Short mmCIF file of C-alpha atoms and ligand atoms in Angstrom, two decimals:
data_model
loop_
_atom_site.label_atom_id
_atom_site.label_comp_id
_atom_site.label_asym_id
_atom_site.label_seq_id
_atom_site.Cartn_x
_atom_site.Cartn_y
_atom_site.Cartn_z
CA THR A 1 0.00 0.00 0.00
CA PRO A 2 1.41 3.41 -0.90
CA ALA A 3 2.46 5.49 2.08
CA LYS A 4 0.50 8.55 2.96
CA GLU A 5 3.16 11.15 3.55
CA GLY A 6 4.91 10.18 6.79
CA LYS A 7 2.15 7.87 7.92
CA MET A 8 3.77 4.55 7.14
CA PHE A 9 6.33 2.84 9.36
CA ILE A 10 8.49 -0.12 8.48
CA LYS A 11 10.85 -2.33 10.40
CA ALA A 12 14.11 -3.04 8.59
CA LEU A 13 14.99 -6.71 8.36
CA PHE A 14 18.53 -6.12 7.09
CA ASP A 15 21.50 -3.79 7.68
CA TYR A 16 21.98 -1.10 5.10
CA ASP A 17 25.02 1.07 4.41
CA PRO A 18 24.54 3.44 1.45
CA THR A 19 28.30 4.00 1.11
CA GLU A 20 28.63 0.36 0.07
CA ASP A 21 25.66 0.39 -2.28
CA LYS A 22 26.79 0.56 -5.88
CA ALA A 23 23.27 1.15 -7.16
CA ILE A 24 22.36 4.25 -5.16
CA PRO A 25 22.28 7.37 -7.37
CA CYS A 26 23.97 9.52 -4.68
CA LYS A 27 25.69 7.94 -1.69
CA GLU A 28 25.42 11.12 0.43
CA ALA A 29 21.66 11.09 0.03
CA GLY A 30 21.36 7.57 1.44
CA LEU A 31 20.05 6.69 4.89
CA ALA A 32 22.01 4.04 6.80
CA PHE A 33 20.07 1.72 9.08
CA ARG A 34 20.44 -1.49 11.07
CA LYS A 35 18.32 -4.58 11.15
CA GLY A 36 15.47 -3.94 13.60
CA ASP A 37 15.37 -0.16 13.12
CA ILE A 38 11.97 1.44 12.67
CA LEU A 39 11.83 3.82 9.71
CA GLN A 40 9.19 6.33 8.77
CA ILE A 41 8.47 6.40 5.06
CA MET A 42 8.22 9.94 3.76
CA SER A 43 7.81 9.20 0.06
CA GLN A 44 7.36 6.21 -2.19
CA ASP A 45 7.04 8.22 -5.39
CA ASP A 46 10.08 6.54 -6.90
CA PRO A 47 9.61 2.78 -7.33
CA THR A 48 13.32 2.06 -6.65
CA TRP A 49 14.36 4.57 -4.00
CA TRP A 50 12.06 5.47 -1.17
CA GLN A 51 12.63 8.43 1.12
CA ALA A 52 12.69 7.66 4.82
CA LYS A 53 13.69 8.91 8.27
CA HIS A 54 14.54 7.10 11.45
CA GLU A 55 11.49 6.98 13.69
CA GLY A 56 11.34 9.95 16.03
CA ASP A 57 14.20 11.75 14.26
CA ALA A 58 13.50 15.48 14.59
CA ASN A 59 15.60 16.30 11.51
CA PRO A 60 13.09 16.95 8.72
CA ARG A 61 15.48 15.74 6.00
CA ALA A 62 14.73 12.29 4.67
CA GLY A 63 17.31 9.94 3.12
CA LEU A 64 17.14 7.40 0.33
CA ILE A 65 16.61 3.73 1.03
CA PRO A 66 16.09 0.90 -1.48
CA SER A 67 12.40 0.19 -2.07
CA LYS A 68 11.05 -3.15 -0.93
CA HIS A 69 10.57 -4.39 -4.45
CA PHE A 70 14.06 -3.36 -5.54
CA GLN A 71 15.74 -4.82 -2.47
CA GLU A 72 13.83 -8.08 -2.79
CA ARG A 73 14.81 -8.45 -6.40
CA ARG A 74 18.49 -7.82 -5.93
CA LEU A 75 18.69 -9.99 -2.81
CA ALA A 76 16.92 -12.77 -4.67
CA LEU A 77 19.39 -12.41 -7.50
CA ARG A 78 22.36 -12.48 -5.13
CA ARG A 79 21.04 -15.66 -3.56
CA ALA A 80 20.53 -17.14 -6.97
CA GLU A 81 24.16 -16.52 -7.82
CA ILE A 82 25.27 -18.23 -4.65
CA LEU A 83 22.94 -21.13 -5.30
CA VAL A 84 23.64 -21.55 -8.95
CA GLN A 85 27.41 -21.26 -8.88
CA PRO A 86 28.30 -24.62 -7.33
CA LEU A 87 25.83 -26.54 -9.45
CA LYS A 88 26.61 -29.47 -11.64
CA VAL A 89 25.76 -29.02 -15.26
CA SER A 90 23.69 -31.70 -16.84
CA SER A 91 25.17 -32.02 -20.30
CA ARG A 92 22.07 -33.15 -22.13
CA LYS A 93 19.43 -30.80 -20.84
CA SER A 94 21.44 -27.80 -19.69
CA TYR A 95 19.19 -27.27 -16.69
CA ALA A 96 20.62 -26.42 -13.33
CA THR A 97 20.39 -29.28 -10.90
CA PHE A 98 20.15 -28.31 -7.28
CA PRO A 99 22.01 -30.44 -4.78
CA GLY A 100 19.80 -31.89 -2.05
CA HIS A 101 16.42 -30.51 -1.13
CA GLY A 102 15.94 -26.81 -1.24
CA SER A 103 15.02 -24.96 1.86
CA GLY A 104 12.16 -22.58 1.46
CA THR A 105 10.07 -21.50 -1.41
CA TYR A 106 12.56 -19.28 -3.13
CA LEU A 107 14.61 -22.27 -4.14
CA ALA A 108 11.62 -23.81 -5.82
CA GLY A 109 11.14 -20.46 -7.54
CA PHE A 110 14.67 -20.48 -8.85
CA ARG A 111 14.31 -23.97 -10.12
CA ARG A 112 11.73 -22.55 -12.44
CA SER A 113 13.47 -19.29 -13.14
CA PHE A 114 16.97 -20.22 -14.12
CA ARG A 115 18.18 -22.15 -17.01
CA LEU A 116 21.80 -22.65 -17.91
CA SER A 117 22.86 -20.80 -20.96
CA ARG A 118 24.23 -23.10 -23.65
CA LYS A 119 26.63 -20.45 -24.93
CA ASP A 120 28.35 -19.65 -21.70
CA LYS A 121 29.49 -22.72 -19.93
CA LYS A 122 33.00 -21.49 -19.26
CA THR A 123 32.54 -19.07 -16.42
CA ASN A 124 30.36 -19.94 -13.50
CA LYS A 125 28.94 -16.46 -13.20
CA SER A 126 27.42 -16.30 -16.61
CA MET A 127 26.16 -19.84 -16.50
CA TYR A 128 22.56 -18.95 -16.09
CA GLU A 129 20.07 -16.76 -17.72
CA CYS A 130 16.79 -15.59 -16.38
CA LYS A 131 13.73 -16.77 -18.16
CA LYS A 132 11.65 -13.96 -16.76
CA SER A 133 12.86 -11.65 -14.07
CA GLU A 134 9.50 -11.42 -12.33
CA GLN A 135 9.56 -15.13 -11.66
CA TYR A 136 11.87 -14.88 -8.67
CA ASP A 137 10.02 -16.02 -5.67
CA THR A 138 10.80 -13.23 -3.27
CA ALA A 139 8.60 -14.45 -0.44
CA ASP A 140 11.59 -15.62 1.53
CA VAL A 141 13.77 -12.56 1.13
CA PRO A 142 13.74 -10.43 4.26
CA THR A 143 13.52 -6.70 3.47
CA TYR A 144 11.00 -4.64 5.40
CA GLU A 145 7.93 -5.34 7.40
CA GLU A 146 5.16 -2.79 7.74
CA VAL A 147 4.47 -1.90 11.37
CA THR A 148 2.18 0.47 13.23
CA PRO A 149 2.93 2.27 16.48
CA TYR A 150 1.70 0.09 19.30
CA ARG A 151 -1.04 1.47 21.44
CA ARG A 152 -2.48 -0.81 24.03
CA GLN A 153 -6.26 -0.92 23.79
CA THR A 154 -8.00 -0.16 27.03
CA HIS A 155 -9.90 -3.45 27.08
CA GLU A 156 -6.79 -5.45 26.20
CA LYS A 157 -5.05 -6.92 29.18
CA TYR A 158 -3.01 -9.81 27.97
CA ARG A 159 -1.75 -10.94 24.62
CA LEU A 160 -1.37 -14.17 22.78
CA VAL A 161 1.79 -16.15 23.47
CA VAL A 162 2.82 -18.39 20.61
CA LEU A 163 5.29 -21.16 21.32
CA VAL A 164 7.26 -22.55 18.41
CA GLY A 165 10.07 -25.04 18.30
CA PRO A 166 11.09 -28.40 16.95
CA VAL A 167 8.51 -31.19 17.11
CA GLY A 168 9.03 -33.55 20.02
CA VAL A 169 10.98 -31.09 22.10
CA GLY A 170 8.21 -30.72 24.64
CA LEU A 171 6.31 -27.59 23.61
CA ASN A 172 3.09 -29.10 24.72
CA GLU A 173 4.59 -30.24 27.97
CA LEU A 174 5.83 -26.71 28.61
CA LYS A 175 2.43 -25.28 27.81
CA ARG A 176 0.76 -27.73 30.18
CA LYS A 177 3.17 -26.84 32.99
CA LEU A 178 2.53 -23.13 32.54
CA LEU A 179 -1.18 -23.72 32.47
CA ILE A 180 -1.36 -25.72 35.65
CA SER A 181 1.01 -23.31 37.39
CA ASP A 182 -1.73 -20.65 37.26
CA THR A 183 -5.04 -21.52 35.65
CA GLN A 184 -6.45 -18.06 36.41
CA HIS A 185 -3.65 -16.35 34.52
CA TYR A 186 -3.14 -18.69 31.56
CA GLY A 187 -5.69 -20.11 29.17
CA VAL A 188 -5.63 -22.49 26.22
CA THR A 189 -7.87 -22.88 23.23
CA VAL A 190 -10.70 -25.39 22.93
CA PRO A 191 -10.29 -27.20 19.61
CA HIS A 192 -13.07 -28.04 17.16
CA THR A 193 -13.73 -31.60 16.08
CA THR A 194 -16.18 -33.43 13.84
CA ARG A 195 -16.02 -36.67 15.80
CA ALA A 196 -18.93 -37.73 18.00
CA ARG A 197 -18.96 -36.54 21.57
CA ARG A 198 -18.02 -39.20 24.11
CA SER A 199 -20.32 -39.69 27.09
CA GLN A 200 -17.97 -38.07 29.60
CA GLU A 201 -17.31 -35.05 27.36
CA SER A 202 -19.20 -31.76 27.24
CA ASP A 203 -19.50 -29.47 24.26
CA GLY A 204 -17.20 -26.48 24.59
CA VAL A 205 -15.05 -28.11 27.28
CA GLU A 206 -12.88 -30.80 25.71
CA TYR A 207 -13.90 -29.83 22.19
CA ILE A 208 -16.38 -27.77 20.29
CA PHE A 209 -18.29 -30.45 18.38
CA ILE A 210 -19.41 -29.47 14.89
CA SER A 211 -20.55 -31.20 11.68
CA LYS A 212 -18.17 -32.04 8.85
CA HIS A 213 -20.05 -29.69 6.59
CA LEU A 214 -19.67 -26.77 8.98
CA PHE A 215 -16.00 -27.63 9.53
CA GLU A 216 -15.36 -27.57 5.80
CA THR A 217 -17.19 -24.26 5.43
CA ASP A 218 -15.11 -22.81 8.25
CA VAL A 219 -11.93 -24.01 6.56
CA GLN A 220 -13.06 -22.28 3.36
CA ASN A 221 -13.67 -19.11 5.31
CA ASN A 222 -10.18 -19.22 6.87
CA LYS A 223 -11.53 -19.61 10.37
CA PHE A 224 -8.83 -22.06 11.42
CA ILE A 225 -5.29 -21.38 12.43
CA GLU A 226 -4.50 -25.03 11.79
CA TYR A 227 -6.44 -28.22 11.28
CA GLY A 228 -5.90 -31.86 10.46
CA GLU A 229 -7.61 -35.18 9.94
CA TYR A 230 -7.43 -38.13 12.28
CA LYS A 231 -9.42 -41.36 11.90
CA ASN A 232 -11.76 -39.80 9.35
CA ASN A 233 -12.53 -36.82 11.53
CA TYR A 234 -11.31 -33.25 11.40
CA TYR A 235 -9.69 -31.45 14.29
CA GLY A 236 -8.65 -27.84 14.32
CA THR A 237 -7.93 -24.68 16.27
CA SER A 238 -10.01 -21.68 15.30
CA ILE A 239 -9.08 -18.03 15.45
CA ASP A 240 -12.23 -17.43 17.49
CA SER A 241 -11.04 -19.88 20.14
CA VAL A 242 -7.98 -17.66 20.68
CA ARG A 243 -10.25 -14.62 20.88
CA SER A 244 -12.42 -16.23 23.52
CA VAL A 245 -9.43 -17.00 25.78
CA LEU A 246 -8.25 -13.39 25.48
CA ALA A 247 -11.79 -12.14 26.15
CA LYS A 248 -11.56 -13.86 29.54
CA ASN A 249 -8.55 -11.66 30.29
CA LYS A 250 -6.11 -14.52 30.25
CA VAL A 251 -2.78 -15.04 28.55
CA CYS A 252 -3.59 -17.39 25.68
CA LEU A 253 -0.93 -20.05 25.19
CA LEU A 254 -0.73 -21.64 21.78
CA ASP A 255 1.83 -23.99 20.30
CA VAL A 256 1.89 -24.10 16.54
CA GLN A 257 3.99 -25.15 13.61
CA PRO A 258 6.31 -22.32 12.53
CA HIS A 259 4.55 -21.73 9.21
CA THR A 260 1.29 -20.79 10.94
CA VAL A 261 2.95 -17.95 12.84
CA LYS A 262 2.56 -15.57 9.91
CA HIS A 263 -1.22 -15.88 10.12
CA LEU A 264 -1.13 -14.96 13.79
CA ARG A 265 1.16 -11.95 13.55
CA THR A 266 -1.71 -9.56 13.05
CA LEU A 267 -2.60 -6.19 14.43
CA GLU A 268 -5.37 -7.87 16.36
CA PHE A 269 -3.18 -10.39 18.20
CA LYS A 270 0.28 -8.83 18.27
CA PRO A 271 1.54 -12.10 19.71
CA TYR A 272 4.70 -12.69 21.65
CA VAL A 273 6.31 -15.43 19.61
CA ILE A 274 8.71 -17.50 21.67
CA PHE A 275 11.10 -19.93 20.09
CA ILE A 276 11.81 -22.80 22.44
CA LYS A 277 15.38 -23.77 21.87
CA PRO A 278 15.86 -27.49 22.22
CA PRO A 279 18.34 -28.85 24.71
CA SER A 280 21.45 -30.57 23.36
CA ILE A 281 20.98 -33.90 21.65
CA GLU A 282 22.72 -35.64 24.57
CA ARG A 283 20.30 -34.08 27.02
CA LEU A 284 17.35 -34.95 24.80
CA ARG A 285 18.42 -38.59 24.71
CA VAL A 286 18.31 -38.68 28.49
CA THR A 287 15.15 -36.67 29.08
CA ARG A 288 13.04 -37.97 26.20
CA LYS A 289 12.85 -41.44 27.68
CA ASN A 290 10.42 -40.10 30.26
CA ALA A 291 8.90 -37.48 28.08
CA LYS A 292 7.82 -40.05 25.52
CA ILE A 293 4.75 -40.83 27.55
CA ILE A 294 3.64 -37.24 27.29
CA SER A 295 4.38 -36.82 23.62
CA SER A 296 3.05 -40.15 22.41
CA ARG A 297 -0.30 -38.63 21.44
CA ASP A 298 1.54 -36.17 19.25
CA ASP A 299 3.21 -39.07 17.48
CA GLN A 300 -0.17 -40.70 16.95
CA ALA A 301 -1.58 -37.59 15.39
CA ALA A 302 1.49 -37.09 13.26
CA ALA A 303 0.99 -40.54 11.81
CA LYS A 304 -1.80 -39.42 9.53
CA PRO A 305 -1.01 -35.98 8.30
CA PHE A 306 -3.81 -34.31 6.43
CA THR A 307 -2.57 -30.84 5.77
CA GLY A 308 0.95 -31.45 6.95
CA ILE A 309 0.22 -29.48 10.08
CA PHE A 310 -1.21 -32.19 12.22
CA SER A 311 1.61 -32.87 14.60
CA ARG A 312 0.33 -30.36 17.08
CA SER A 313 -0.86 -30.59 20.62
CA PRO A 314 -3.41 -33.05 21.87
CA CYS A 315 -6.64 -31.63 23.18
CA ASP A 316 -5.46 -28.88 25.50
CA GLN A 317 -8.51 -28.61 27.63
CA LYS A 318 -8.31 -32.30 28.39
CA LEU A 319 -4.84 -31.85 29.79
CA LEU A 320 -6.19 -29.23 32.10
CA LEU A 321 -8.99 -31.49 33.25
CA HIS A 322 -6.61 -34.35 33.86
CA ALA A 323 -4.01 -32.21 35.56
P1 5GP B 401 -9.35 -37.66 20.36
O1 5GP B 401 -10.41 -37.85 19.32
O2 5GP B 401 -8.88 -38.98 20.92
O3 5GP B 401 -9.77 -36.70 21.44
O4 5GP B 401 -8.10 -36.96 19.63
C1 5GP B 401 -7.54 -37.51 18.49
C2 5GP B 401 -6.34 -36.71 18.02
O5 5GP B 401 -6.71 -35.40 17.57
C3 5GP B 401 -5.30 -36.49 19.07
O6 5GP B 401 -4.13 -37.16 18.70
C4 5GP B 401 -5.08 -35.01 19.15
O7 5GP B 401 -3.72 -34.71 19.21
C5 5GP B 401 -5.67 -34.51 17.87
N1 5GP B 401 -6.19 -33.16 18.05
C6 5GP B 401 -6.96 -32.70 19.06
N2 5GP B 401 -7.23 -31.40 18.90
C7 5GP B 401 -6.61 -31.01 17.76
C8 5GP B 401 -6.52 -29.75 17.07
O8 5GP B 401 -7.01 -28.72 17.45
N3 5GP B 401 -5.79 -29.76 15.92
C9 5GP B 401 -5.19 -30.87 15.45
N4 5GP B 401 -4.50 -30.75 14.32
N5 5GP B 401 -5.23 -32.05 16.08
C10 5GP B 401 -5.95 -32.14 17.22
#
């Protein structure tokens, strides 16, 4: 979205030094910044060079910074050079072959975008040509993130806490411990399911029981943060279930797969995202023997992935009831 004069703020996701930028039209006019700095965009009239100031800087003079689009494209290109250079050349087809599995989407993008040039097989650098420059998948290139000044709403007491980390490292165990340490302060979401309610269960306590048709409609309407299928039934965590924990003025604890975090980083939730660093492999070998009992339900669920995001927590509310 184009910035209204001075109304847009961005967080820089990279360090920038204009004196080292060969592309900038005038080095003196550039604005240096560090990763994490908040910049105020003063003009986006030029598609390549935006004008910006450091947040709160009283000096009215703005400096030039590379636009998001421009920075994404050149970073993507730089990565492509790094990726393409060590590649083996397949003599018959002249397509770049990428060693191993690519990490992230941009690699898949490059697989489509680059083709080895038949003419230039001598120097590594000129060994590829771009089919179409717009094909670079820039989704993975960190440049800027739009932000807004944070003002706590009067009704808002606590925020969402998202726990991420490697599967099997005990995220759910950690969540359970926090929860039982203070059930007035912490809350967890009640998941939805399409399976039949068991006699000892109550609707809205262990699960919110809904029909398959309604579940599918809700999936279509993006109402779920994540969902999966287990024994022919759907299970999922809805956005509304997070809202209802927060509405009770509790800290909502949620453990999710890393790729769902981007859906939760919204103005509404402003979550604290905590990466749980795993202990050393030696320590894991010792502690996981006991922890296996706790995580075995995770393993069960992971056995039948539906959307690839199924290896999440077992029914949270149940843990609370059993605690
Ligand atoms: P049960 O039907 O025995 O209560 O649970 C079956 C499986 O569904 C469990 O392994 C549990 O981990 C999984 N499950 C429960 N709630 C959710 C949820 O919200 N999302 C996903 N993806 N799986 C869930």
